[in-house]
Amino acid sequence: MSTLVIADIHGHYDELLEILEPHFDSGVDLIFLGDLIDRASAPNGDINVLNLVHDIDQDPGAYGFASCTVLKGNHEVLFLDAVYHDDYDLWSYNGGDMYAIDEIMEHFEWLYELPAYTVRGDHLFVHAGVRPDVPLEEQEEFDMTWIRDPFLTAKDHGLPYTIVHGHTITNSGDIEYYPGRIAMDTGSFLTGKIGNLVLEC
């Protein structure tokens, strides 16, 4: 199965469309690695991205995708925590759009239910990474959505997968390949470039 993987969109709707449109009606599997929202470069970017991704997730066949999986990123977690605690300061500080709260709330239940990871063959897809040497079934959502070190610095994460992740912007601004992992956050909110690739898995 060909799988289109898209990382760290951060409300960049036009750039997302440029990636998706060539794959409409292609029958590929589609995986989003989280961080759909925050730090958008254009007005309504977050809402436009959420509306589109939610719609594809609900009916991938309508767009010609075989399936769609949307993973939870730390920016989704920041928004959910802000709502739970009725305290939006940290979310806003990290690029949350206070003017879009009502519209984002329309997606609250969907965002809450998003999984932290998915597996395709020998690839594990997750937003941030994993805690090294911890079995997959014992990994915590906090690590999967937030971790940097020791995941990024470990010589071997200890899981029998190639881990495909975003969250930490690559030094090159391009997708980077390491032993046991593929780093896909190309810094869209800085570069305007959303990390994406097609894998056979």
mmCIF file of C-alpha atoms in Angstrom:
data_model
loop_
_atom_site.group_PDB
_atom_site.id
_atom_site.type_symbol
_atom_site.label_atom_id
_atom_site.label_comp_id
_atom_site.label_asym_id
_atom_site.label_seq_id
_atom_site.Cartn_x
_atom_site.Cartn_y
_atom_site.Cartn_z
ATOM 1 C CA MET A 1 0.000 0.000 0.000
ATOM 2 C CA SER A 2 1.264 3.468 -0.885
ATOM 3 C CA THR A 3 0.906 5.816 2.066
ATOM 4 C CA LEU A 4 0.996 9.600 1.833
ATOM 5 C CA VAL A 5 2.326 11.020 5.091
ATOM 6 C CA ILE A 6 1.906 14.703 6.000
ATOM 7 C CA ALA A 7 3.510 16.320 9.057
ATOM 8 C CA ASP A 8 3.013 19.510 11.082
ATOM 9 C CA ILE A 9 0.674 21.568 8.909
ATOM 10 C CA HIS A 10 0.182 24.414 11.420
ATOM 11 C CA GLY A 11 -2.763 25.963 9.612
ATOM 12 C CA HIS A 12 -1.055 26.274 6.217
ATOM 13 C CA TYR A 13 -4.138 25.524 4.159
ATOM 14 C CA ASP A 14 -2.968 26.530 0.666
ATOM 15 C CA GLU A 15 0.252 24.566 1.056
ATOM 16 C CA LEU A 16 -1.741 21.548 2.272
ATOM 17 C CA LEU A 17 -3.971 21.673 -0.783
ATOM 18 C CA GLU A 18 -0.911 21.716 -3.053
ATOM 19 C CA ILE A 19 0.212 18.464 -1.464
ATOM 20 C CA LEU A 20 -3.180 16.759 -1.428
ATOM 21 C CA GLU A 21 -4.612 17.640 -4.835
ATOM 22 C CA PRO A 22 -2.222 15.478 -6.937
ATOM 23 C CA HIS A 23 -3.251 12.492 -4.781
ATOM 24 C CA PHE A 24 -7.022 12.904 -5.028
ATOM 25 C CA ASP A 25 -8.535 9.722 -6.525
ATOM 26 C CA SER A 26 -5.179 7.941 -6.270
ATOM 27 C CA GLY A 27 -6.308 5.294 -3.788
ATOM 28 C CA VAL A 28 -3.390 5.899 -1.431
ATOM 29 C CA ASP A 29 -3.561 5.588 2.321
ATOM 30 C CA LEU A 30 -3.299 8.978 4.059
ATOM 31 C CA ILE A 31 -1.718 9.713 7.442
ATOM 32 C CA PHE A 32 -1.469 13.094 9.175
ATOM 33 C CA LEU A 33 1.172 13.265 11.922
ATOM 34 C CA GLY A 34 -0.579 15.906 14.028
ATOM 35 C CA ASP A 35 -0.131 19.635 14.674
ATOM 36 C CA LEU A 36 -2.873 20.588 12.264
ATOM 37 C CA ILE A 37 -3.326 23.949 13.967
ATOM 38 C CA ASP A 38 -1.538 27.002 15.435
ATOM 39 C CA ARG A 39 0.891 29.510 13.926
ATOM 40 C CA ALA A 40 -1.108 29.788 10.697
ATOM 41 C CA SER A 41 0.270 32.273 8.197
ATOM 42 C CA ALA A 42 -3.124 33.385 6.844
ATOM 43 C CA PRO A 43 -6.463 34.309 8.426
ATOM 44 C CA ASN A 44 -8.738 31.287 8.949
ATOM 45 C CA GLY A 45 -5.856 28.938 8.150
ATOM 46 C CA ASP A 46 -6.476 26.785 11.210
ATOM 47 C CA ILE A 47 -10.200 26.486 10.542
ATOM 48 C CA ASN A 48 -9.755 25.751 6.850
ATOM 49 C CA VAL A 49 -7.235 23.017 7.656
ATOM 50 C CA LEU A 50 -9.417 21.514 10.379
ATOM 51 C CA ASN A 51 -12.517 21.527 8.199
ATOM 52 C CA LEU A 52 -10.713 19.847 5.305
ATOM 53 C CA VAL A 53 -8.815 17.242 7.311
ATOM 54 C CA HIS A 54 -11.877 16.395 9.406
ATOM 55 C CA ASP A 55 -13.938 16.002 6.246
ATOM 56 C CA ILE A 56 -11.361 13.710 4.635
ATOM 57 C CA ASP A 57 -11.102 11.695 7.850
ATOM 58 C CA GLN A 58 -14.865 11.198 7.924
ATOM 59 C CA ASP A 59 -15.083 10.091 4.278
ATOM 60 C CA PRO A 60 -11.686 9.448 2.655
ATOM 61 C CA GLY A 61 -13.340 7.674 -0.269
ATOM 62 C CA ALA A 62 -15.028 10.905 -1.319
ATOM 63 C CA TYR A 63 -11.551 12.269 -2.051
ATOM 64 C CA GLY A 64 -10.290 9.056 -3.589
ATOM 65 C CA PHE A 65 -8.157 7.930 -0.651
ATOM 66 C CA ALA A 66 -8.165 4.323 0.536
ATOM 67 C CA SER A 67 -8.160 5.408 4.172
ATOM 68 C CA CYS A 68 -7.236 8.304 6.425
ATOM 69 C CA THR A 69 -5.668 8.373 9.875
ATOM 70 C CA VAL A 70 -5.185 11.633 11.763
ATOM 71 C CA LEU A 71 -2.823 11.545 14.751
ATOM 72 C CA LYS A 72 -2.845 13.842 17.754
ATOM 73 C CA GLY A 73 0.022 16.342 18.044
ATOM 74 C CA ASN A 74 1.123 18.474 20.952
ATOM 75 C CA HIS A 75 -0.689 21.516 19.560
ATOM 76 C CA GLU A 76 -3.970 19.603 19.612
ATOM 77 C CA VAL A 77 -3.114 18.621 23.206
ATOM 78 C CA LEU A 78 -2.405 22.269 24.077
ATOM 79 C CA PHE A 79 -5.839 23.288 22.788
ATOM 80 C CA LEU A 80 -7.644 20.447 24.577
ATOM 81 C CA ASP A 81 -5.876 21.266 27.844
ATOM 82 C CA ALA A 82 -6.752 24.943 27.431
ATOM 83 C CA VAL A 83 -10.433 24.057 27.133
ATOM 84 C CA TYR A 84 -10.355 21.630 30.065
ATOM 85 C CA HIS A 85 -8.705 24.148 32.383
ATOM 86 C CA ASP A 86 -10.395 27.236 30.909
ATOM 87 C CA ASP A 87 -6.933 28.778 30.614
ATOM 88 C CA TYR A 88 -5.823 29.723 27.114
ATOM 89 C CA ASP A 89 -2.587 31.547 27.894
ATOM 90 C CA LEU A 90 -0.164 28.709 27.117
ATOM 91 C CA TRP A 91 -2.043 27.721 23.966
ATOM 92 C CA SER A 92 -2.121 31.337 22.777
ATOM 93 C CA TYR A 93 1.580 31.775 23.577
ATOM 94 C CA ASN A 94 2.302 28.789 21.324
ATOM 95 C CA GLY A 95 0.442 30.215 18.362
ATOM 96 C CA GLY A 96 -3.180 29.474 19.190
ATOM 97 C CA ASP A 97 -5.702 31.733 17.461
ATOM 98 C CA MET A 98 -7.920 33.179 20.180
ATOM 99 C CA TYR A 99 -10.289 34.516 17.525
ATOM 100 C CA ALA A 100 -10.917 30.994 16.221
ATOM 101 C CA ILE A 101 -11.829 29.287 19.499
ATOM 102 C CA ASP A 102 -15.532 28.920 18.689
ATOM 103 C CA GLU A 103 -14.830 27.368 15.316
ATOM 104 C CA ILE A 104 -12.129 25.037 16.670
ATOM 105 C CA MET A 105 -14.523 23.975 19.450
ATOM 106 C CA GLU A 106 -16.776 22.528 16.762
ATOM 107 C CA HIS A 107 -14.058 19.894 16.280
ATOM 108 C CA PHE A 108 -13.421 19.314 19.985
ATOM 109 C CA GLU A 109 -14.773 15.769 20.273
ATOM 110 C CA TRP A 110 -12.973 14.678 17.113
ATOM 111 C CA LEU A 111 -9.674 16.165 18.301
ATOM 112 C CA TYR A 112 -10.091 14.516 21.696
ATOM 113 C CA GLU A 113 -10.592 11.092 20.126
ATOM 114 C CA LEU A 114 -7.585 11.258 17.779
ATOM 115 C CA PRO A 115 -5.113 8.399 18.325
ATOM 116 C CA ALA A 116 -1.502 9.005 19.339
ATOM 117 C CA TYR A 117 -0.009 6.495 16.884
ATOM 118 C CA THR A 118 -0.718 4.060 14.079
ATOM 119 C CA VAL A 119 1.224 1.176 12.542
ATOM 120 C CA ARG A 120 1.548 0.195 8.891
ATOM 121 C CA GLY A 121 3.696 -2.868 8.349
ATOM 122 C CA ASP A 122 7.146 -2.147 9.749
ATOM 123 C CA HIS A 123 6.484 1.599 10.139
ATOM 124 C CA LEU A 124 5.213 3.279 13.303
ATOM 125 C CA PHE A 125 3.691 6.721 12.788
ATOM 126 C CA VAL A 126 3.581 9.157 15.707
ATOM 127 C CA HIS A 127 3.726 12.906 16.192
ATOM 128 C CA ALA A 128 6.799 13.366 18.387
ATOM 129 C CA GLY A 129 8.419 9.983 18.971
ATOM 130 C CA VAL A 130 8.585 7.291 21.634
ATOM 131 C CA ARG A 131 10.376 6.686 24.913
ATOM 132 C CA PRO A 132 13.295 4.388 24.076
ATOM 133 C CA ASP A 133 13.180 0.782 25.273
ATOM 134 C CA VAL A 134 9.524 0.961 26.325
ATOM 135 C CA PRO A 135 7.178 -1.543 24.617
ATOM 136 C CA LEU A 136 4.644 0.057 22.293
ATOM 137 C CA GLU A 137 1.678 -0.988 24.424
ATOM 138 C CA GLU A 138 3.274 0.774 27.434
ATOM 139 C CA GLN A 139 4.074 4.059 25.677
ATOM 140 C CA GLU A 140 2.285 7.108 27.082
ATOM 141 C CA GLU A 141 0.404 9.661 24.992
ATOM 142 C CA PHE A 142 2.388 12.476 26.612
ATOM 143 C CA ASP A 143 5.656 11.107 25.219
ATOM 144 C CA MET A 144 4.163 10.349 21.818
ATOM 145 C CA THR A 145 2.954 13.932 21.460
ATOM 146 C CA TRP A 146 5.770 15.831 23.213
ATOM 147 C CA ILE A 147 9.049 13.883 23.481
ATOM 148 C CA ARG A 148 12.340 15.101 22.050
ATOM 149 C CA ASP A 149 15.245 13.741 24.080
ATOM 150 C CA PRO A 150 16.014 10.944 24.787
ATOM 151 C CA PHE A 151 14.225 9.804 21.619
ATOM 152 C CA LEU A 152 16.169 12.049 19.235
ATOM 153 C CA THR A 153 19.536 11.218 20.741
ATOM 154 C CA ALA A 154 19.074 7.474 21.275
ATOM 155 C CA LYS A 155 21.178 5.229 19.068
ATOM 156 C CA ASP A 156 18.377 2.644 19.138
ATOM 157 C CA HIS A 157 14.810 3.347 20.250
ATOM 158 C CA GLY A 158 14.278 -0.360 20.900
ATOM 159 C CA LEU A 159 11.097 -0.889 18.879
ATOM 160 C CA PRO A 160 10.874 -3.129 15.797
ATOM 161 C CA TYR A 161 9.726 -0.299 13.523
ATOM 162 C CA THR A 162 10.979 2.581 11.486
ATOM 163 C CA ILE A 163 9.410 5.480 13.363
ATOM 164 C CA VAL A 164 7.986 8.261 11.188
ATOM 165 C CA HIS A 165 7.528 11.455 13.185
ATOM 166 C CA GLY A 166 7.312 15.233 13.131
ATOM 167 C CA HIS A 167 7.341 17.698 16.065
ATOM 168 C CA THR A 168 11.031 18.648 16.030
ATOM 169 C CA ILE A 169 12.085 20.823 13.093
ATOM 170 C CA THR A 170 14.931 19.239 11.146
ATOM 171 C CA ASN A 171 18.228 21.102 10.932
ATOM 172 C CA SER A 172 18.141 21.055 7.141
ATOM 173 C CA GLY A 173 14.528 22.121 6.751
ATOM 174 C CA ASP A 174 14.015 18.964 4.692
ATOM 175 C CA ILE A 175 12.938 15.448 5.635
ATOM 176 C CA GLU A 176 15.851 13.669 7.329
ATOM 177 C CA TYR A 177 16.553 9.946 7.551
ATOM 178 C CA TYR A 178 18.229 8.343 10.558
ATOM 179 C CA PRO A 179 18.726 4.742 11.715
ATOM 180 C CA GLY A 180 15.292 3.614 12.822
ATOM 181 C CA ARG A 181 13.429 6.847 12.173
ATOM 182 C CA ILE A 182 12.357 9.428 9.607
ATOM 183 C CA ALA A 183 12.056 13.052 10.774
ATOM 184 C CA MET A 184 9.402 14.974 8.836
ATOM 185 C CA ASP A 185 8.876 18.366 10.500
ATOM 186 C CA THR A 186 10.265 20.812 7.939
ATOM 187 C CA GLY A 187 9.154 23.867 9.925
ATOM 188 C CA SER A 188 6.068 24.897 7.980
ATOM 189 C CA PHE A 189 5.364 27.936 10.167
ATOM 190 C CA LEU A 190 8.860 29.230 9.400
ATOM 191 C CA THR A 191 9.480 27.937 5.879
ATOM 192 C CA GLY A 192 5.987 27.540 4.454
ATOM 193 C CA LYS A 193 7.019 23.998 3.493
ATOM 194 C CA ILE A 194 5.011 21.089 4.897
ATOM 195 C CA GLY A 195 6.905 17.817 5.249
ATOM 196 C CA ASN A 196 5.327 15.102 3.115
ATOM 197 C CA LEU A 197 6.354 11.859 1.468
ATOM 198 C CA VAL A 198 4.923 8.676 -0.014
ATOM 199 C CA LEU A 199 6.005 5.426 1.604
ATOM 200 C CA GLU A 200 5.387 1.856 0.549
ATOM 201 C CA CYS A 201 4.288 0.083 3.700
#
